[in-house]
Amino acid sequence: MSAQELVERALQRAAAAKDHAGTSVLVTEGSTANLRWASNTLTTNGVTTGQSVAVATAVRTAKGVCLGVVSRRGVGLDDVDALVDDALAVANQAPPAEDAAELVGGEADSDWADPADATGPAVLAGLAAGLGDAFGAARGDSSELFGYAEHGVRTTWLGTSAGVRRRHTQPSGTLELTGKSHQRSRSTYACQATRDFTDVDVLAMADGVRTRLGWQERRLDIEPGRYDVVLPPTTVADLMVYLYWSSDARSAHEGRSVFSRRGGGTRVGDRLTDVPLSLTGDPGLPGLECEPYVLTPQSSPFASVFDNGITTPPATWIDAGRLTALPTTRHTAHLSGLPLTPVVDNLVLSSPDGAGDVDTLVAGVDRGLLLTSSWYIREVDPQTLLLTGLTRDGVYLVEGGEVVGATNNFRFNESPVDMLDRVDVIGGTVPALSREWGEYFPRTAMPALRIRGFNMSSASQAS
């Protein structure tokens, strides 16, 4: 069956159920092409395809409106009815859905009937050619390159019993590159997100990796403490994505997050920092395009299945240092007294004062650190959004505006909210892939930041 036929068959089956109160069906078809390399040699490549179907159906019971959600892969004609019946059975046994609401109405997108878009090996052909040149350069200075590239295209069809018929195609790609040298005792890393790999310059990435390997020839162990630290856009993305994921309105309203106001309510309207930084999302932002309406297979504090099909407009979460919005569903908007502001699947940090790149910011450091990569980031205290994490693949000592060598690794303890008020210098905003969270949230653009008093709380033995 086509995706559209699956949607219609599932909706028809659900509508025939006793006390039916509304159904959303999402069919997702995706294809992925990938390429791997190790020790300056291409190793494996391949293409995968897959399909999943999610049914969220509500029924009216004596308890209230109850919701059942079931999703499966590889659903065919003979499986659709059973899938819907299972969702109905779950609904009849479930407690009332607190976010229950009438589904929004709508019509069919003009491309609703189109088949799924797809990717294939050709999208990685230019990358493979560039890697050949990068491997040759790496062999010339006795270093090794390892890495992985992936390009995927995901097409989702949403159909609801209220008449909504949406179709969205999301291309995305990532490139991760690790360099090692001196019997693999030194290591550094670079990564990039892309929609189609036409904007990827793997030779430039490899040159940057090899430059940082050269910095590591000199090792300078230093003590933990608070330092002026330059964070590249990738590392800024690590912290800002976690901030975003911690910003749902319900948690703030219930006093469980850094965005809760003491005494009750949320901090919307409060100034978080005097630094003119803005945090925004825009489904139509060139290069970071994402779905312009709610597409969710299950309810959470960030999205409700009852909101499926609602338009997602551009959002400004922080405006020149002031908290102006938190992600809401219709339910959590009512609960918190905030406007409906659906979550956006991209994130941009910017400032009118932003200019220059990492090298520009490093040149202004008298004595401090360049933290190129972090990992294993975990939450310590949700009330302050204190995070802990480890540095990885290169922390460098900067003296007199120049990198003078690599230091030992550290464990750091920082709140990205508190950190915003200690930003001294802001670079220009550029597309950036979070190393820690990029697999789940690849569409970000961030500036490099120079932070004063960044807390390197203890030395780490990680290498």
PDB file of N, CA, C and O in Angstrom, residues 191-234:
ATOM      1  N   CYS A 191      33.124  18.297  12.924  1.00  0.00           N
ATOM      2  CA  CYS A 191      31.855  17.780  12.424  1.00  0.00           C
ATOM      3  C   CYS A 191      31.087  18.891  11.717  1.00  0.00           C
ATOM      4  O   CYS A 191      31.359  20.084  11.917  1.00  0.00           O
ATOM      5  N   GLN A 192      30.136  18.492  10.887  1.00  0.00           N
ATOM      6  CA  GLN A 192      29.328  19.457  10.150  1.00  0.00           C
ATOM      7  C   GLN A 192      27.980  18.836   9.813  1.00  0.00           C
ATOM      8  O   GLN A 192      27.889  17.652   9.491  1.00  0.00           O
ATOM      9  N   ALA A 193      26.932  19.634   9.889  1.00  0.00           N
ATOM     10  CA  ALA A 193      25.613  19.238   9.407  1.00  0.00           C
ATOM     11  C   ALA A 193      25.398  19.830   8.022  1.00  0.00           C
ATOM     12  O   ALA A 193      25.954  20.878   7.675  1.00  0.00           O
ATOM     13  N   THR A 194      24.586  19.155   7.214  1.00  0.00           N
ATOM     14  CA  THR A 194      24.341  19.609   5.847  1.00  0.00           C
ATOM     15  C   THR A 194      23.015  19.046   5.375  1.00  0.00           C
ATOM     16  O   THR A 194      22.551  18.015   5.885  1.00  0.00           O
ATOM     17  N   ARG A 195      22.413  19.702   4.395  1.00  0.00           N
ATOM     18  CA  ARG A 195      21.195  19.163   3.793  1.00  0.00           C
ATOM     19  C   ARG A 195      21.491  18.266   2.601  1.00  0.00           C
ATOM     20  O   ARG A 195      20.741  17.344   2.322  1.00  0.00           O
ATOM     21  N   ASP A 196      22.622  18.532   1.896  1.00  0.00           N
ATOM     22  CA  ASP A 196      22.865  17.786   0.658  1.00  0.00           C
ATOM     23  C   ASP A 196      24.343  17.573   0.336  1.00  0.00           C
ATOM     24  O   ASP A 196      24.675  17.075  -0.736  1.00  0.00           O
ATOM     25  N   PHE A 197      25.263  17.967   1.216  1.00  0.00           N
ATOM     26  CA  PHE A 197      26.705  17.798   1.081  1.00  0.00           C
ATOM     27  C   PHE A 197      27.339  18.694   0.020  1.00  0.00           C
ATOM     28  O   PHE A 197      28.553  18.643  -0.185  1.00  0.00           O
ATOM     29  N   THR A 198      26.568  19.552  -0.625  1.00  0.00           N
ATOM     30  CA  THR A 198      27.173  20.469  -1.587  1.00  0.00           C
ATOM     31  C   THR A 198      27.970  21.567  -0.900  1.00  0.00           C
ATOM     32  O   THR A 198      28.810  22.209  -1.536  1.00  0.00           O
ATOM     33  N   ASP A 199      27.720  21.814   0.380  1.00  0.00           N
ATOM     34  CA  ASP A 199      28.417  22.862   1.119  1.00  0.00           C
ATOM     35  C   ASP A 199      29.546  22.311   1.990  1.00  0.00           C
ATOM     36  O   ASP A 199      30.109  23.033   2.814  1.00  0.00           O
ATOM     37  N   VAL A 200      29.888  21.060   1.822  1.00  0.00           N
ATOM     38  CA  VAL A 200      30.927  20.427   2.648  1.00  0.00           C
ATOM     39  C   VAL A 200      32.278  20.531   1.958  1.00  0.00           C
ATOM     40  O   VAL A 200      32.428  20.094   0.808  1.00  0.00           O
ATOM     41  N   ASP A 201      33.265  21.080   2.649  1.00  0.00           N
ATOM     42  CA  ASP A 201      34.645  21.133   2.167  1.00  0.00           C
ATOM     43  C   ASP A 201      35.476  20.235   3.078  1.00  0.00           C
ATOM     44  O   ASP A 201      36.023  20.675   4.086  1.00  0.00           O
ATOM     45  N   VAL A 202      35.532  18.955   2.732  1.00  0.00           N
ATOM     46  CA  VAL A 202      36.198  18.006   3.605  1.00  0.00           C
ATOM     47  C   VAL A 202      37.698  18.255   3.679  1.00  0.00           C
ATOM     48  O   VAL A 202      38.340  17.973   4.708  1.00  0.00           O
ATOM     49  N   LEU A 203      38.303  18.815   2.625  1.00  0.00           N
ATOM     50  CA  LEU A 203      39.734  19.135   2.680  1.00  0.00           C
ATOM     51  C   LEU A 203      40.023  20.200   3.726  1.00  0.00           C
ATOM     52  O   LEU A 203      40.991  20.109   4.483  1.00  0.00           O
ATOM     53  N   ALA A 204      39.157  21.228   3.778  1.00  0.00           N
ATOM     54  CA  ALA A 204      39.333  22.271   4.785  1.00  0.00           C
ATOM     55  C   ALA A 204      39.140  21.708   6.185  1.00  0.00           C
ATOM     56  O   ALA A 204      39.877  22.061   7.117  1.00  0.00           O
ATOM     57  N   MET A 205      38.147  20.826   6.351  1.00  0.00           N
ATOM     58  CA  MET A 205      37.950  20.201   7.656  1.00  0.00           C
ATOM     59  C   MET A 205      39.167  19.376   8.054  1.00  0.00           C
ATOM     60  O   MET A 205      39.624  19.434   9.203  1.00  0.00           O
ATOM     61  N   ALA A 206      39.695  18.611   7.116  1.00  0.00           N
ATOM     62  CA  ALA A 206      40.858  17.778   7.417  1.00  0.00           C
ATOM     63  C   ALA A 206      42.077  18.634   7.742  1.00  0.00           C
ATOM     64  O   ALA A 206      42.875  18.284   8.622  1.00  0.00           O
ATOM     65  N   ASP A 207      42.244  19.750   7.051  1.00  0.00           N
ATOM     66  CA  ASP A 207      43.362  20.653   7.354  1.00  0.00           C
ATOM     67  C   ASP A 207      43.239  21.192   8.783  1.00  0.00           C
ATOM     68  O   ASP A 207      44.241  21.296   9.512  1.00  0.00           O
ATOM     69  N   GLY A 208      42.019  21.539   9.194  1.00  0.00           N
ATOM     70  CA  GLY A 208      41.816  22.019  10.555  1.00  0.00           C
ATOM     71  C   GLY A 208      42.132  20.953  11.589  1.00  0.00           C
ATOM     72  O   GLY A 208      42.740  21.233  12.634  1.00  0.00           O
ATOM     73  N   VAL A 209      41.739  19.724  11.306  1.00  0.00           N
ATOM     74  CA  VAL A 209      42.041  18.604  12.207  1.00  0.00           C
ATOM     75  C   VAL A 209      43.542  18.418  12.332  1.00  0.00           C
ATOM     76  O   VAL A 209      44.089  18.252  13.435  1.00  0.00           O
ATOM     77  N   ARG A 210      44.258  18.457  11.210  1.00  0.00           N
ATOM     78  CA  ARG A 210      45.699  18.255  11.256  1.00  0.00           C
ATOM     79  C   ARG A 210      46.416  19.412  11.943  1.00  0.00           C
ATOM     80  O   ARG A 210      47.427  19.219  12.629  1.00  0.00           O
ATOM     81  N   THR A 211      45.883  20.638  11.797  1.00  0.00           N
ATOM     82  CA  THR A 211      46.467  21.784  12.513  1.00  0.00           C
ATOM     83  C   THR A 211      46.375  21.580  14.011  1.00  0.00           C
ATOM     84  O   THR A 211      47.338  21.807  14.761  1.00  0.00           O
ATOM     85  N   ARG A 212      45.208  21.131  14.488  1.00  0.00           N
ATOM     86  CA  ARG A 212      45.034  20.941  15.934  1.00  0.00           C
ATOM     87  C   ARG A 212      45.873  19.766  16.442  1.00  0.00           C
ATOM     88  O   ARG A 212      46.333  19.783  17.583  1.00  0.00           O
ATOM     89  N   LEU A 213      46.077  18.750  15.595  1.00  0.00           N
ATOM     90  CA  LEU A 213      46.999  17.686  15.991  1.00  0.00           C
ATOM     91  C   LEU A 213      48.403  18.237  16.194  1.00  0.00           C
ATOM     92  O   LEU A 213      49.134  17.806  17.102  1.00  0.00           O
ATOM     93  N   GLY A 214      48.783  19.200  15.367  1.00  0.00           N
ATOM     94  CA  GLY A 214      50.089  19.840  15.543  1.00  0.00           C
ATOM     95  C   GLY A 214      50.177  20.603  16.854  1.00  0.00           C
ATOM     96  O   GLY A 214      51.226  20.587  17.524  1.00  0.00           O
ATOM     97  N   TRP A 215      49.097  21.261  17.252  1.00  0.00           N
ATOM     98  CA  TRP A 215      49.093  21.956  18.542  1.00  0.00           C
ATOM     99  C   TRP A 215      49.329  20.986  19.694  1.00  0.00           C
ATOM    100  O   TRP A 215      49.883  21.370  20.728  1.00  0.00           O
ATOM    101  N   GLN A 216      48.900  19.741  19.516  1.00  0.00           N
ATOM    102  CA  GLN A 216      48.993  18.774  20.606  1.00  0.00           C
ATOM    103  C   GLN A 216      50.395  18.195  20.778  1.00  0.00           C
ATOM    104  O   GLN A 216      50.635  17.405  21.696  1.00  0.00           O
ATOM    105  N   GLU A 217      51.317  18.582  19.924  1.00  0.00           N
ATOM    106  CA  GLU A 217      52.690  18.090  20.096  1.00  0.00           C
ATOM    107  C   GLU A 217      53.296  18.597  21.404  1.00  0.00           C
ATOM    108  O   GLU A 217      54.198  17.969  21.961  1.00  0.00           O
ATOM    109  N   ARG A 218      52.797  19.721  21.882  1.00  0.00           N
ATOM    110  CA  ARG A 218      53.271  20.247  23.161  1.00  0.00           C
ATOM    111  C   ARG A 218      52.182  20.067  24.206  1.00  0.00           C
ATOM    112  O   ARG A 218      51.065  20.542  24.031  1.00  0.00           O
ATOM    113  N   ARG A 219      52.473  19.368  25.297  1.00  0.00           N
ATOM    114  CA  ARG A 219      51.502  19.091  26.358  1.00  0.00           C
ATOM    115  C   ARG A 219      51.827  19.957  27.567  1.00  0.00           C
ATOM    116  O   ARG A 219      52.954  19.984  28.051  1.00  0.00           O
ATOM    117  N   LEU A 220      50.809  20.666  28.075  1.00  0.00           N
ATOM    118  CA  LEU A 220      50.974  21.573  29.207  1.00  0.00           C
ATOM    119  C   LEU A 220      49.867  21.287  30.220  1.00  0.00           C
ATOM    120  O   LEU A 220      48.725  21.719  30.044  1.00  0.00           O
ATOM    121  N   ASP A 221      50.174  20.527  31.250  1.00  0.00           N
ATOM    122  CA  ASP A 221      49.170  20.227  32.266  1.00  0.00           C
ATOM    123  C   ASP A 221      48.941  21.451  33.151  1.00  0.00           C
ATOM    124  O   ASP A 221      49.892  22.090  33.610  1.00  0.00           O
ATOM    125  N   ILE A 222      47.661  21.782  33.362  1.00  0.00           N
ATOM    126  CA  ILE A 222      47.323  22.916  34.212  1.00  0.00           C
ATOM    127  C   ILE A 222      46.266  22.491  35.212  1.00  0.00           C
ATOM    128  O   ILE A 222      45.601  21.469  35.063  1.00  0.00           O
ATOM    129  N   GLU A 223      46.124  23.287  36.253  1.00  0.00           N
ATOM    130  CA  GLU A 223      45.203  22.967  37.343  1.00  0.00           C
ATOM    131  C   GLU A 223      43.767  23.324  36.976  1.00  0.00           C
ATOM    132  O   GLU A 223      43.526  24.214  36.152  1.00  0.00           O
ATOM    133  N   PRO A 224      42.791  22.617  37.585  1.00  0.00           N
ATOM    134  CA  PRO A 224      41.391  23.028  37.419  1.00  0.00           C
ATOM    135  C   PRO A 224      41.193  24.447  37.951  1.00  0.00           C
ATOM    136  O   PRO A 224      42.014  24.962  38.707  1.00  0.00           O
ATOM    137  N   GLY A 225      40.112  25.062  37.564  1.00  0.00           N
ATOM    138  CA  GLY A 225      39.807  26.418  38.008  1.00  0.00           C
ATOM    139  C   GLY A 225      38.889  27.113  37.024  1.00  0.00           C
ATOM    140  O   GLY A 225      38.375  26.503  36.080  1.00  0.00           O
ATOM    141  N   ARG A 226      38.696  28.385  37.234  1.00  0.00           N
ATOM    142  CA  ARG A 226      37.861  29.185  36.333  1.00  0.00           C
ATOM    143  C   ARG A 226      38.768  29.922  35.349  1.00  0.00           C
ATOM    144  O   ARG A 226      39.717  30.595  35.761  1.00  0.00           O
ATOM    145  N   TYR A 227      38.447  29.768  34.076  1.00  0.00           N
ATOM    146  CA  TYR A 227      39.271  30.341  33.020  1.00  0.00           C
ATOM    147  C   TYR A 227      38.403  31.110  32.023  1.00  0.00           C
ATOM    148  O   TYR A 227      37.216  30.808  31.852  1.00  0.00           O
ATOM    149  N   ASP A 228      39.042  32.084  31.352  1.00  0.00           N
ATOM    150  CA  ASP A 228      38.430  32.624  30.137  1.00  0.00           C
ATOM    151  C   ASP A 228      38.525  31.528  29.078  1.00  0.00           C
ATOM    152  O   ASP A 228      39.611  31.004  28.810  1.00  0.00           O
ATOM    153  N   VAL A 229      37.384  31.175  28.494  1.00  0.00           N
ATOM    154  CA  VAL A 229      37.332  30.039  27.574  1.00  0.00           C
ATOM    155  C   VAL A 229      36.654  30.453  26.276  1.00  0.00           C
ATOM    156  O   VAL A 229      35.612  31.113  26.292  1.00  0.00           O
ATOM    157  N   VAL A 230      37.251  30.062  25.163  1.00  0.00           N
ATOM    158  CA  VAL A 230      36.622  30.229  23.852  1.00  0.00           C
ATOM    159  C   VAL A 230      35.917  28.927  23.495  1.00  0.00           C
ATOM    160  O   VAL A 230      36.539  27.855  23.496  1.00  0.00           O
ATOM    161  N   LEU A 231      34.615  29.019  23.218  1.00  0.00           N
ATOM    162  CA  LEU A 231      33.817  27.873  22.800  1.00  0.00           C
ATOM    163  C   LEU A 231      33.511  28.007  21.309  1.00  0.00           C
ATOM    164  O   LEU A 231      32.871  28.973  20.903  1.00  0.00           O
ATOM    165  N   PRO A 232      33.927  27.067  20.478  1.00  0.00           N
ATOM    166  CA  PRO A 232      33.532  27.094  19.060  1.00  0.00           C
ATOM    167  C   PRO A 232      32.021  26.878  18.933  1.00  0.00           C
ATOM    168  O   PRO A 232      31.356  26.415  19.872  1.00  0.00           O
ATOM    169  N   PRO A 233      31.445  27.174  17.770  1.00  0.00           N
ATOM    170  CA  PRO A 233      29.999  26.987  17.590  1.00  0.00           C
ATOM    171  C   PRO A 233      29.507  25.588  17.927  1.00  0.00           C
ATOM    172  O   PRO A 233      28.411  25.420  18.470  1.00  0.00           O
ATOM    173  N   THR A 234      30.299  24.556  17.621  1.00  0.00           N
ATOM    174  CA  THR A 234      29.892  23.182  17.931  1.00  0.00           C
ATOM    175  C   THR A 234      29.658  22.997  19.423  1.00  0.00           C
ATOM    176  O   THR A 234      28.672  22.391  19.850  1.00  0.00           O
TER     177      THR A 234
END
